[in-house]
Tab-separated table of C-alpha atoms in Angstrom:
chain	number	residue	atom	x	y	z
A	17	MET	CA	18.915	-77.104	-128.045
A	18	ASP	CA	22.501	-76.365	-127.076
A	19	ILE	CA	24.202	-73.398	-128.683
A	20	ASN	CA	26.802	-75.399	-130.572
A	21	THR	CA	24.065	-77.421	-132.241
A	22	PHE	CA	22.137	-74.251	-133.002
A	23	VAL	CA	25.121	-72.683	-134.752
A	24	LYS	CA	25.651	-75.818	-136.824
A	25	ALA	CA	21.936	-75.973	-137.648
A	26	TYR	CA	22.034	-72.353	-138.754
A	27	THR	CA	24.955	-73.108	-141.040
A	28	LEU	CA	23.070	-76.043	-142.521
A	29	PHE	CA	20.051	-73.815	-143.022
A	30	ILE	CA	21.785	-71.041	-144.956
A	31	ASN	CA	23.493	-73.623	-147.149
A	32	LYS	CA	20.289	-75.382	-148.088
A	33	SER	CA	19.064	-75.195	-151.639
A	34	GLY	CA	16.813	-72.204	-152.040
A	35	ASN	CA	18.645	-70.159	-149.450
A	36	GLU	CA	21.320	-68.801	-151.726
A	37	ASP	CA	20.107	-65.286	-150.952
A	38	ILE	CA	21.153	-65.640	-147.300
A	39	LYS	CA	24.256	-67.708	-147.896
A	40	ASP	CA	26.452	-64.784	-146.896
A	41	THR	CA	24.829	-64.164	-143.544
A	42	ASP	CA	26.002	-65.280	-140.143
A	43	VAL	CA	24.906	-65.377	-136.550
A	44	MET	CA	26.645	-64.556	-133.275
A	45	VAL	CA	25.122	-66.206	-130.246
A	46	SER	CA	25.655	-64.877	-126.725
A	47	ASP	CA	24.989	-67.275	-123.870
A	48	ILE	CA	23.329	-64.510	-121.859
A	49	TYR	CA	21.307	-66.953	-119.759
A	50	HIS	CA	24.430	-68.936	-118.901
A	51	ASN	CA	22.916	-72.333	-119.520
A	52	ASP	CA	24.225	-73.254	-122.980
A	53	THR	CA	20.658	-73.502	-124.168
A	54	ILE	CA	18.788	-71.637	-126.859
A	55	THR	CA	15.046	-71.903	-127.284
A	56	GLU	CA	12.293	-70.420	-129.350
A	57	SER	CA	11.559	-67.935	-126.579
A	58	THR	CA	15.163	-66.860	-126.071
A	59	TRP	CA	16.852	-67.092	-129.452
A	60	LEU	CA	16.040	-63.558	-130.616
A	61	SER	CA	17.554	-62.062	-127.471
A	62	MET	CA	20.661	-64.219	-127.809
A	63	CYS	CA	21.401	-63.770	-131.511
A	64	GLU	CA	23.027	-60.950	-133.430
A	65	TRP	CA	22.948	-61.082	-137.196
A	66	ARG	CA	25.701	-60.396	-139.644
A	67	ALA	CA	25.705	-59.950	-143.398
A	68	LEU	CA	28.607	-59.704	-145.812
A	69	LYS	CA	29.143	-56.054	-146.743
A	70	ASN	CA	32.310	-54.764	-148.364
A	71	GLY	CA	34.230	-57.858	-147.371
A	72	ILE	CA	33.160	-57.873	-143.734
A	73	TYR	CA	30.360	-59.675	-141.986
A	74	ASP	CA	28.868	-56.488	-140.596
A	75	VAL	CA	25.944	-55.755	-138.302
A	76	ALA	CA	22.653	-56.562	-140.036
A	77	ASP	CA	19.014	-57.301	-139.381
A	78	LYS	CA	17.700	-60.846	-139.231
A	79	GLN	CA	16.504	-62.090	-142.590
A	80	SER	CA	12.796	-62.841	-142.536
A	81	LYS	CA	13.242	-66.389	-143.781
A	82	VAL	CA	15.489	-67.162	-140.830
A	83	THR	CA	12.981	-68.598	-138.388
A	84	TRP	CA	13.214	-70.706	-135.284
A	85	SER	CA	11.196	-73.485	-136.807
A	86	ALA	CA	13.407	-73.635	-139.895
A	87	ILE	CA	16.558	-73.927	-137.793
A	88	ALA	CA	15.081	-76.243	-135.180
A	89	ALA	CA	14.009	-78.616	-137.927
A	90	LEU	CA	17.693	-79.212	-138.628
A	91	GLU	CA	18.647	-80.059	-135.037
A	92	THR	CA	19.048	-83.774	-135.559
A	93	GLU	CA	21.021	-83.276	-138.740
A	94	ALA	CA	23.213	-80.685	-137.001
A	95	LYS	CA	24.085	-83.036	-134.168
A	96	ALA	CA	25.576	-85.405	-136.719
A	97	VAL	CA	27.923	-82.706	-138.013
A	98	PRO	CA	31.372	-82.991	-136.432
A	99	ASP	CA	32.512	-79.904	-134.586
A	100	GLY	CA	35.390	-79.387	-136.948
A	101	ASN	CA	36.444	-76.087	-135.476
B	17	MET	CA	47.927	35.241	-67.827
B	18	ALA	CA	48.660	31.572	-67.809
B	19	THR	CA	48.501	29.833	-71.136
B	20	VAL	CA	47.009	26.385	-71.268
B	21	ASN	CA	47.917	24.307	-74.342
B	22	LEU	CA	44.777	22.405	-75.266
B	23	GLY	CA	46.462	20.802	-78.268
B	24	LYS	CA	44.319	20.478	-81.330
B	25	ILE	CA	40.685	20.907	-80.533
B	26	LYS	CA	39.705	19.054	-83.672
B	27	LEU	CA	41.324	16.682	-86.134
B	28	LYS	CA	43.368	18.467	-88.772
B	29	TRP	CA	43.071	17.152	-92.273
B	30	LYS	CA	46.432	17.330	-94.009
B	31	GLY	CA	45.566	15.668	-97.253
B	32	GLY	CA	47.794	13.033	-98.739
B	33	TRP	CA	50.845	12.006	-96.768
B	34	ASN	CA	54.210	13.063	-98.186
B	35	SER	CA	57.717	12.511	-97.057
B	36	SER	CA	58.717	16.157	-96.729
B	37	ASP	CA	56.028	17.481	-94.423
B	38	THR	CA	56.233	17.340	-90.671
B	39	PHE	CA	53.135	15.914	-88.991
B	40	THR	CA	52.120	16.378	-85.413
B	41	ALA	CA	49.684	14.469	-83.227
B	42	ASP	CA	46.081	14.487	-84.413
B	43	ASP	CA	46.997	15.351	-87.971
B	44	VAL	CA	45.045	13.173	-90.374
B	45	VAL	CA	46.337	12.021	-93.755
B	46	SER	CA	45.429	9.611	-96.474
B	47	TYR	CA	47.939	7.089	-97.646
B	48	THR	CA	47.861	4.140	-100.051
B	49	ASP	CA	49.696	1.090	-98.703
B	50	GLY	CA	49.988	-1.296	-101.568
B	51	SER	CA	46.519	-1.203	-103.119
B	52	VAL	CA	44.716	-0.141	-99.931
B	53	THR	CA	44.023	3.533	-99.340
B	54	SER	CA	43.299	4.363	-95.686
B	55	SER	CA	43.170	7.396	-93.452
B	56	TYR	CA	45.684	7.648	-90.614
B	57	ILE	CA	45.925	9.785	-87.523
B	58	ALA	CA	49.305	10.932	-86.248
B	59	VAL	CA	50.139	9.883	-82.691
B	60	ALA	CA	53.557	11.603	-82.564
B	61	THR	CA	55.480	14.200	-84.484
B	62	SER	CA	57.279	12.776	-87.481
B	63	THR	CA	58.833	13.540	-90.782
B	64	ASN	CA	59.255	10.934	-93.524
B	65	GLN	CA	57.643	8.157	-91.493
B	66	VAL	CA	55.273	6.280	-93.802
B	67	PRO	CA	51.941	5.571	-92.102
B	68	SER	CA	52.012	1.866	-92.874
B	69	THR	CA	53.894	-0.808	-94.751
B	70	GLY	CA	52.601	-4.148	-95.941
B	71	GLY	CA	49.279	-3.545	-94.206
B	72	SER	CA	50.830	-2.856	-90.784
B	73	PRO	CA	50.662	0.689	-89.361
B	74	ASN	CA	53.824	2.495	-88.338
B	75	SER	CA	52.394	2.627	-84.816
B	76	SER	CA	55.153	4.799	-83.310
B	77	TYR	CA	53.803	7.660	-85.381
B	78	TRP	CA	50.541	6.611	-87.009
B	79	GLU	CA	47.382	4.599	-86.377
B	80	TYR	CA	44.505	3.797	-88.612
B	81	LEU	CA	41.657	6.248	-88.447
B	82	ALA	CA	39.661	4.384	-91.036
B	83	LYS	CA	41.142	1.405	-92.792
B	84	GLY	CA	40.332	1.130	-96.484
B	85	GLN	CA	39.357	-1.847	-98.530
B	86	ALA	CA	41.609	-3.169	-101.246
B	87	THR	CA	40.263	-2.654	-104.727
B	88	SER	CA	39.716	-5.886	-106.652
B	89	PRO	CA	42.673	-6.792	-108.820
B	90	THR	CA	40.423	-8.681	-111.244
B	91	THR	CA	39.937	-7.332	-114.742
B	92	THR	CA	38.508	-10.173	-116.814
B	93	GLN	CA	35.807	-12.822	-116.575
B	94	GLY	CA	37.200	-15.933	-114.956
B	95	ASP	CA	39.898	-14.099	-112.971
B	96	LEU	CA	40.704	-15.404	-109.503
B	97	ILE	CA	42.154	-13.385	-106.623
B	98	VAL	CA	45.178	-14.981	-105.041
B	99	ARG	CA	47.600	-13.675	-102.484
B	100	GLY	CA	50.899	-12.644	-103.990
B	101	ALA	CA	54.140	-11.922	-102.243
B	102	SER	CA	52.705	-8.855	-100.492
B	103	ALA	CA	49.154	-8.275	-101.726
B	104	ASP	CA	46.217	-9.812	-103.504
B	105	GLU	CA	46.845	-10.461	-107.162
B	106	ARG	CA	44.887	-11.441	-110.234
B	107	LEU	CA	45.186	-14.973	-111.635
B	108	ALA	CA	43.799	-15.152	-115.167
B	109	ILE	CA	41.733	-18.183	-116.148
B	110	GLY	CA	43.557	-21.018	-117.911
B	111	SER	CA	42.731	-22.790	-121.153
B	112	ALA	CA	39.885	-25.252	-121.727
B	113	GLY	CA	40.454	-28.523	-119.915
B	114	GLN	CA	43.151	-27.125	-117.646
B	115	ALA	CA	42.945	-27.375	-113.876
B	116	LEU	CA	44.153	-25.159	-111.049
B	117	LYS	CA	47.211	-26.574	-109.368
B	118	VAL	CA	50.128	-25.494	-107.196
B	119	ASN	CA	52.993	-23.952	-109.133
B	120	GLY	CA	56.475	-25.329	-109.403
B	121	ALA	CA	57.818	-23.147	-106.592
B	122	GLY	CA	55.073	-24.334	-104.281
B	123	ASN	CA	54.083	-20.805	-103.319
B	124	GLY	CA	51.184	-20.033	-105.631
B	125	PHE	CA	48.751	-21.333	-108.171
B	126	THR	CA	48.815	-21.863	-111.878
B	127	TYR	CA	46.593	-23.464	-114.508
B	128	GLY	CA	47.826	-26.524	-116.321
B	129	VAL	CA	47.250	-30.164	-117.131
B	130	ALA	CA	46.314	-32.069	-114.017
B	131	GLY	CA	46.646	-35.819	-114.304
B	132	GLY	CA	45.964	-36.094	-118.003
B	133	LEU	CA	43.570	-39.037	-117.872
B	134	LEU	CA	40.298	-37.339	-118.724
B	135	GLN	CA	37.874	-40.251	-118.806
B	136	ALA	CA	37.787	-44.036	-118.820
B	137	LYS	CA	34.918	-46.248	-119.979
B	138	GLN	CA	34.813	-50.021	-119.952
B	139	TRP	CA	32.429	-52.546	-121.459
B	140	VAL	CA	32.437	-56.045	-120.031
B	141	LYS	CA	30.790	-58.994	-121.762
B	142	ASN	CA	29.568	-61.425	-119.159
B	143	SER	CA	28.556	-64.165	-121.555
B	144	VAL	CA	30.366	-66.282	-124.120
B	145	ILE	CA	29.881	-65.454	-127.798
B	146	SER	CA	29.633	-68.425	-130.153
B	147	ASN	CA	30.862	-67.720	-133.660
B	148	ASN	CA	33.435	-69.431	-135.832
B	149	ASN	CA	33.211	-67.467	-139.053
B	150	GLN	CA	36.345	-67.799	-141.127
B	151	SER	CA	35.975	-64.394	-142.737
B	152	ASP	CA	36.280	-60.951	-141.179
B	153	SER	CA	33.239	-60.552	-138.943
B	154	VAL	CA	32.169	-57.839	-136.555
B	155	LEU	CA	32.126	-59.421	-133.117
B	156	ALA	CA	28.935	-59.298	-131.056
B	157	SER	CA	27.983	-56.404	-128.785
B	158	PRO	CA	29.665	-54.570	-127.087
B	159	PHE	CA	32.508	-55.276	-129.492
B	160	ASP	CA	30.453	-54.147	-132.494
B	161	GLY	CA	30.996	-50.401	-132.043
B	162	THR	CA	28.914	-50.156	-128.907
B	163	ALA	CA	32.093	-49.166	-127.066
B	164	ARG	CA	32.205	-45.406	-127.574
B	165	ILE	CA	33.941	-42.355	-126.173
B	166	THR	CA	33.703	-38.655	-127.013
B	167	PRO	CA	36.982	-36.727	-126.752
B	168	ALA	CA	36.829	-33.410	-124.901
B	169	ALA	CA	39.153	-31.777	-127.412
B	170	ALA	CA	40.511	-32.548	-130.850
B	171	GLY	CA	44.021	-33.913	-130.566
B	172	ASN	CA	43.378	-35.806	-127.371
B	173	ILE	CA	44.556	-39.390	-127.463
B	174	ILE	CA	42.321	-42.441	-127.118
B	175	LYS	CA	43.699	-45.593	-125.558
B	176	VAL	CA	42.065	-48.952	-126.228
B	177	SER	CA	42.669	-52.010	-124.082
B	178	TYR	CA	41.037	-55.245	-125.190
B	179	PHE	CA	41.349	-58.851	-124.171
B	180	ASN	CA	39.584	-61.987	-125.298
B	181	SER	CA	40.062	-65.601	-124.321
B	182	ILE	CA	38.858	-67.903	-127.070
B	183	ASP	CA	38.022	-71.570	-126.799
B	184	HIS	CA	37.596	-73.727	-129.843
B	185	GLY	CA	36.478	-76.984	-131.359
B	186	SER	CA	38.568	-80.000	-132.157
B	187	ASN	CA	40.925	-78.528	-134.723
B	188	TRP	CA	42.087	-75.324	-133.137
B	189	ARG	CA	44.711	-73.473	-135.098
B	190	SER	CA	44.354	-69.716	-134.921
B	191	ASN	CA	42.045	-66.753	-134.822
B	192	LYS	CA	42.628	-63.202	-135.965
B	193	LEU	CA	41.377	-60.230	-133.950
B	194	ARG	CA	41.495	-56.674	-135.244
B	195	LEU	CA	40.552	-53.358	-133.636
B	196	GLU	CA	38.987	-50.618	-135.749
B	197	TRP	CA	37.661	-47.139	-134.992
B	198	SER	CA	35.151	-44.756	-136.501
B	199	SER	CA	34.297	-41.114	-135.814
B	200	ASP	CA	31.406	-40.759	-138.269
B	201	GLY	CA	28.807	-42.866	-136.549
B	202	GLY	CA	30.116	-46.165	-137.880
B	203	SER	CA	29.963	-45.461	-141.622
B	204	THR	CA	33.719	-45.608	-142.049
B	205	TYR	CA	36.045	-47.626	-139.868
B	206	TYR	CA	39.819	-47.322	-139.794
B	207	GLY	CA	42.327	-49.972	-138.847
B	208	LEU	CA	43.924	-49.676	-135.445
B	209	ALA	CA	45.635	-52.850	-134.307
B	210	GLY	CA	45.506	-56.586	-134.772
B	211	CYS	CA	46.712	-59.787	-133.244
B	212	CYS	CA	46.601	-63.470	-133.942
B	213	ILE	CA	45.866	-66.095	-131.346
B	214	THR	CA	47.466	-69.360	-132.312
B	215	THR	CA	48.431	-72.737	-130.994
B	216	GLY	CA	51.690	-72.636	-132.870
B	217	ASP	CA	51.206	-76.265	-133.823
B	218	TYR	CA	47.731	-77.502	-134.516
B	219	THR	CA	48.700	-81.090	-133.847
B	220	SER	CA	49.627	-80.137	-130.288
B	221	GLU	CA	46.618	-78.124	-129.401
B	222	MET	CA	46.518	-75.630	-126.599
B	223	TYR	CA	43.004	-75.561	-125.323
B	224	GLY	CA	42.075	-71.938	-125.050
B	225	ASN	CA	44.144	-68.963	-125.933
B	226	ASN	CA	44.182	-65.321	-125.030
B	227	GLY	CA	44.561	-62.214	-127.151
B	228	ASN	CA	45.462	-58.840	-125.676
B	229	MET	CA	45.781	-55.518	-127.425
B	230	THR	CA	46.609	-52.152	-125.883
B	231	VAL	CA	47.007	-49.297	-128.311
B	232	MET	CA	46.580	-45.532	-128.517
B	233	PHE	CA	45.502	-43.402	-131.444
B	234	ASN	CA	44.649	-39.798	-132.252
B	235	PRO	CA	41.202	-39.509	-133.853
B	236	ASN	CA	41.668	-35.723	-133.960
B	237	THR	CA	37.996	-35.048	-133.400
B	238	THR	CA	35.422	-34.157	-130.806
B	239	ASN	CA	32.928	-36.481	-132.474
B	240	GLU	CA	31.938	-39.662	-130.705
B	241	VAL	CA	34.525	-42.354	-131.434
B	242	ARG	CA	33.426	-45.966	-131.797
B	243	VAL	CA	35.713	-48.956	-131.476
B	244	ARG	CA	34.886	-52.422	-132.753
B	245	VAL	CA	36.513	-55.837	-132.951
B	246	ILE	CA	36.808	-57.949	-136.082
B	247	THR	CA	37.219	-61.705	-135.673
B	248	ASN	CA	38.331	-64.156	-138.305
B	249	GLY	CA	39.074	-67.803	-137.645
B	250	HIS	CA	41.505	-70.061	-139.428
B	251	ASN	CA	39.772	-72.094	-142.143
B	252	SER	CA	40.930	-75.336	-140.610
B	253	GLY	CA	40.399	-74.512	-136.971
B	254	ALA	CA	38.711	-71.334	-135.849
B	255	GLY	CA	38.087	-70.081	-132.386
B	256	ASN	CA	34.404	-70.189	-131.686
B	257	ARG	CA	33.897	-69.512	-127.979
B	258	HIS	CA	34.794	-65.884	-127.420
B	259	GLY	CA	35.235	-65.082	-123.745
B	260	GLN	CA	35.502	-68.714	-122.656
B	261	TYR	CA	38.634	-69.474	-120.671
B	262	MET	CA	37.719	-72.689	-118.892
B	263	ASN	CA	40.445	-75.271	-119.188
B	264	GLU	CA	38.193	-78.099	-120.193
B	265	GLY	CA	39.844	-79.255	-123.424
B	266	SER	CA	38.326	-79.457	-126.844
B	267	ASP	CA	34.901	-80.756	-125.965
B	268	ASN	CA	33.397	-77.694	-127.599
B	269	SER	CA	30.586	-77.517	-125.124
B	270	VAL	CA	31.472	-75.494	-122.051
B	271	LEU	CA	30.429	-71.855	-122.182
B	272	ASN	CA	30.986	-70.929	-118.562
B	273	MET	CA	33.106	-68.218	-117.069
B	274	ASP	CA	34.107	-68.444	-113.418
B	275	THR	CA	31.658	-66.935	-110.979
B	276	VAL	CA	33.177	-65.854	-107.679
B	277	ASN	CA	30.799	-64.984	-104.862
B	278	GLY	CA	28.097	-64.456	-107.415
B	279	VAL	CA	30.140	-62.177	-109.657
B	280	ILE	CA	31.282	-63.282	-113.092
B	281	ALA	CA	34.982	-62.972	-113.863
B	282	THR	CA	34.704	-62.104	-117.523
B	283	GLY	CA	36.743	-63.526	-120.353
B	284	HIS	CA	36.514	-60.505	-122.626
B	285	ALA	CA	36.184	-56.753	-122.214
B	286	ILE	CA	37.153	-53.489	-123.838
B	287	LEU	CA	38.354	-50.323	-122.096
B	288	LEU	CA	38.501	-46.873	-123.682
B	289	GLU	CA	40.444	-44.024	-122.097
B	290	GLU	CA	40.997	-40.416	-123.137
B	291	TYR	CA	44.286	-38.690	-122.417
B	292	ALA	CA	45.023	-34.983	-122.757
B	293	SER	CA	47.206	-34.211	-125.758
B	294	ALA	CA	49.598	-32.406	-123.415
B	295	ILE	CA	50.707	-35.664	-121.839
B	296	ALA	CA	50.098	-38.284	-124.526
B	297	SER	CA	51.346	-38.753	-128.051
B	298	VAL	CA	51.384	-41.386	-130.756
B	299	THR	CA	54.331	-41.884	-133.080
B	300	ALA	CA	53.956	-44.055	-136.177
B	301	ILE	CA	57.070	-45.442	-137.796
B	302	ALA	CA	57.085	-46.784	-141.330
């Protein structure tokens, strides 16, 4: 999927019921392959994870429940979300 | 009976030269010219004619018999031998970080600050970072503290130059960027500088904006110094394409940077430089 959709899907994922424990996490996605595409085979090399610590979204490890399949399942829903920002 | 003057039939050692004695041909003396002690042979009768001056024999009266070697003027580890006004001289080593350079008069050497820029290190990000968090967030590598420099001496000044072009979505308003530094491995960061990239009027959007910060600080350490960037977007219109400067509008899809002859012209980078404290200073005013 394209990176913009991925970011929106990630936001949907962390805001889903049951994911309150990762609500204050974030992702930074670098388009290192220069094709505006993120896939299951590339997403771990493109993403950096952030978690809220002392008021700052600081460098953190990926939470185990954050999986490609969980985010990819929200692709269609994410495409319906207006860009907004 | 006829007398035949054979002159001296051997050299006559006269000891050290002095100004009161009269010397005749084939007398031999020792004499120290500057720091060089040599032996000289008289070639004519003389009184108060020094055998040599400034390394040149007084050839009307004296010639070298055996020329001596100057004793080393050095006394201490690190000394250099340089030619002074009339003889070799000692030049003591300078302080740590100093370099040998020509003195102000242009006739000798001295140790001092040469240039002052001690090192420069740059990190370039050749891909766009997508993030539109509306809280303070550590930007992606290399802006996460990966940019590091180790000062050669405490008190040296670190200069940070950072630029970032940020594209956005459909409601672009503003984005905060803040530089921070740490000298304890990233446990504690200190504020350094900040800027805000803004459209000025969100109803008249400017598609893509650029933030530049150039600032110096004194970490007063020889520990490795890390510098990071904090981003924070406006809650009604954050930047979310860090390093993207294409003038495509608000379609929120382009992530390209220009590539010229196969080389990417980046949209964001950070440069760290170290300057010697002798030539750089930072003054903070309340």
